[in-house]
């Protein structure tokens, strides 16, 4: 027997859920408050849509920051290989790039949206655009979905309204409100995969990009996360790949300190010897000129200032303790985190519907027939296509569970 299913949110998870449900014979209505489907998908991967990562299920879970245990069944049930086959089945040509990142061959996210939307259309899903859902409640054996276009009754509801980041794409956090109505706890949503604001004045370093550096976050003496690679300075924050990674681990914490190691390949002794060699060969020059051999110009002056060393003094006037302070600064430049950049700039939302009251298939433990899929849940992962993999997998998992009950 068929069942009437409401999918709230026409983003990545909502579209995948609608397809799987309709393919299984459910009578699906997809509610989306934008004028078109997949507005956030459109801007993913800088407009290219890094739709998954060509890796094993276990590797996806290793890239999950919050919710790896919960996601196990969804990711094993719909692996990156399954996601790739799913998109190829929709007629989308895909390719794998550096780090296993999967993209459409055309490099156009719009082609991903077209592939999903055209399947939704051919399956006869009832797509309601400009349909803002304001309430979902239970009346007897049914759910009543209250949308700007009217009230309708359903047997099952999938909440796929996304997180709270990039609200201009339509992901405004409405799903939290719907979940709370059914008694669900919400883990406070915070911006993640975003820049880290710092107390120290870094405005002079704005735009400076660093390669092969190590950034480590500490909280109360505990190491939260360390990463090696590229980063950049803005006028008041640290950004770029490794800062973004760390943001996901620190966003829920207070009193976080960052340690920047500008020379991770050299231990303190080796770095000191290197400095000595440079200084010995250019004794009569200004320190800042000699330090150019080790650091970009602006950072060089900033580092000397942080080390409390006069940048324009001659090398031969430098004291041993001053050299030790330079080494310590280059190996462990500290920054106090004052917060993250806001939701408007955050790639992902950390927090959401608490997992303790959700079954591994996405069904609420508090209300039978109510499901959650995608970023609305308290799950998040690092960059590389993992967040979209989570959206597809949790959506397919929820759809399969509904179809099983329907039968
Ligand atoms: C700039 C940027 C780049 C990104 N790049 C990548 C990438 O390359 N790879 C990757 O894996 N991840 C990427 N992400 C993350 C990824 O886009 C999200 O994790 C993913 O879109 C989440 O899917 P979702 O379906 O749960 O939510 P969303 O895609 O946010 O969809 C939710 C939908 O619900 C609708 N909605 C919300 N409330 C209501 C309501 N009350 N009534 C009706 N409709 C409603 C919204 O309009 C929206 O269309 C990126 C994110 C951003 C912001």
XYZ file of N, CA, C and O in Angstrom, residues 36 229 401:
12
model
N 13.184 27.741 -6.321
C 13.748 26.601 -7.048
C 14.416 25.633 -6.067
O 14.677 25.999 -4.911
N 49.247 22.192 6.788
C 48.899 22.566 5.412
C 48.908 24.064 5.211
O 49.808 24.752 5.692
N 13.772 3.181 5.208
C 13.047 2.814 6.425
C 11.549 3.057 6.243
O 10.712 2.232 6.626
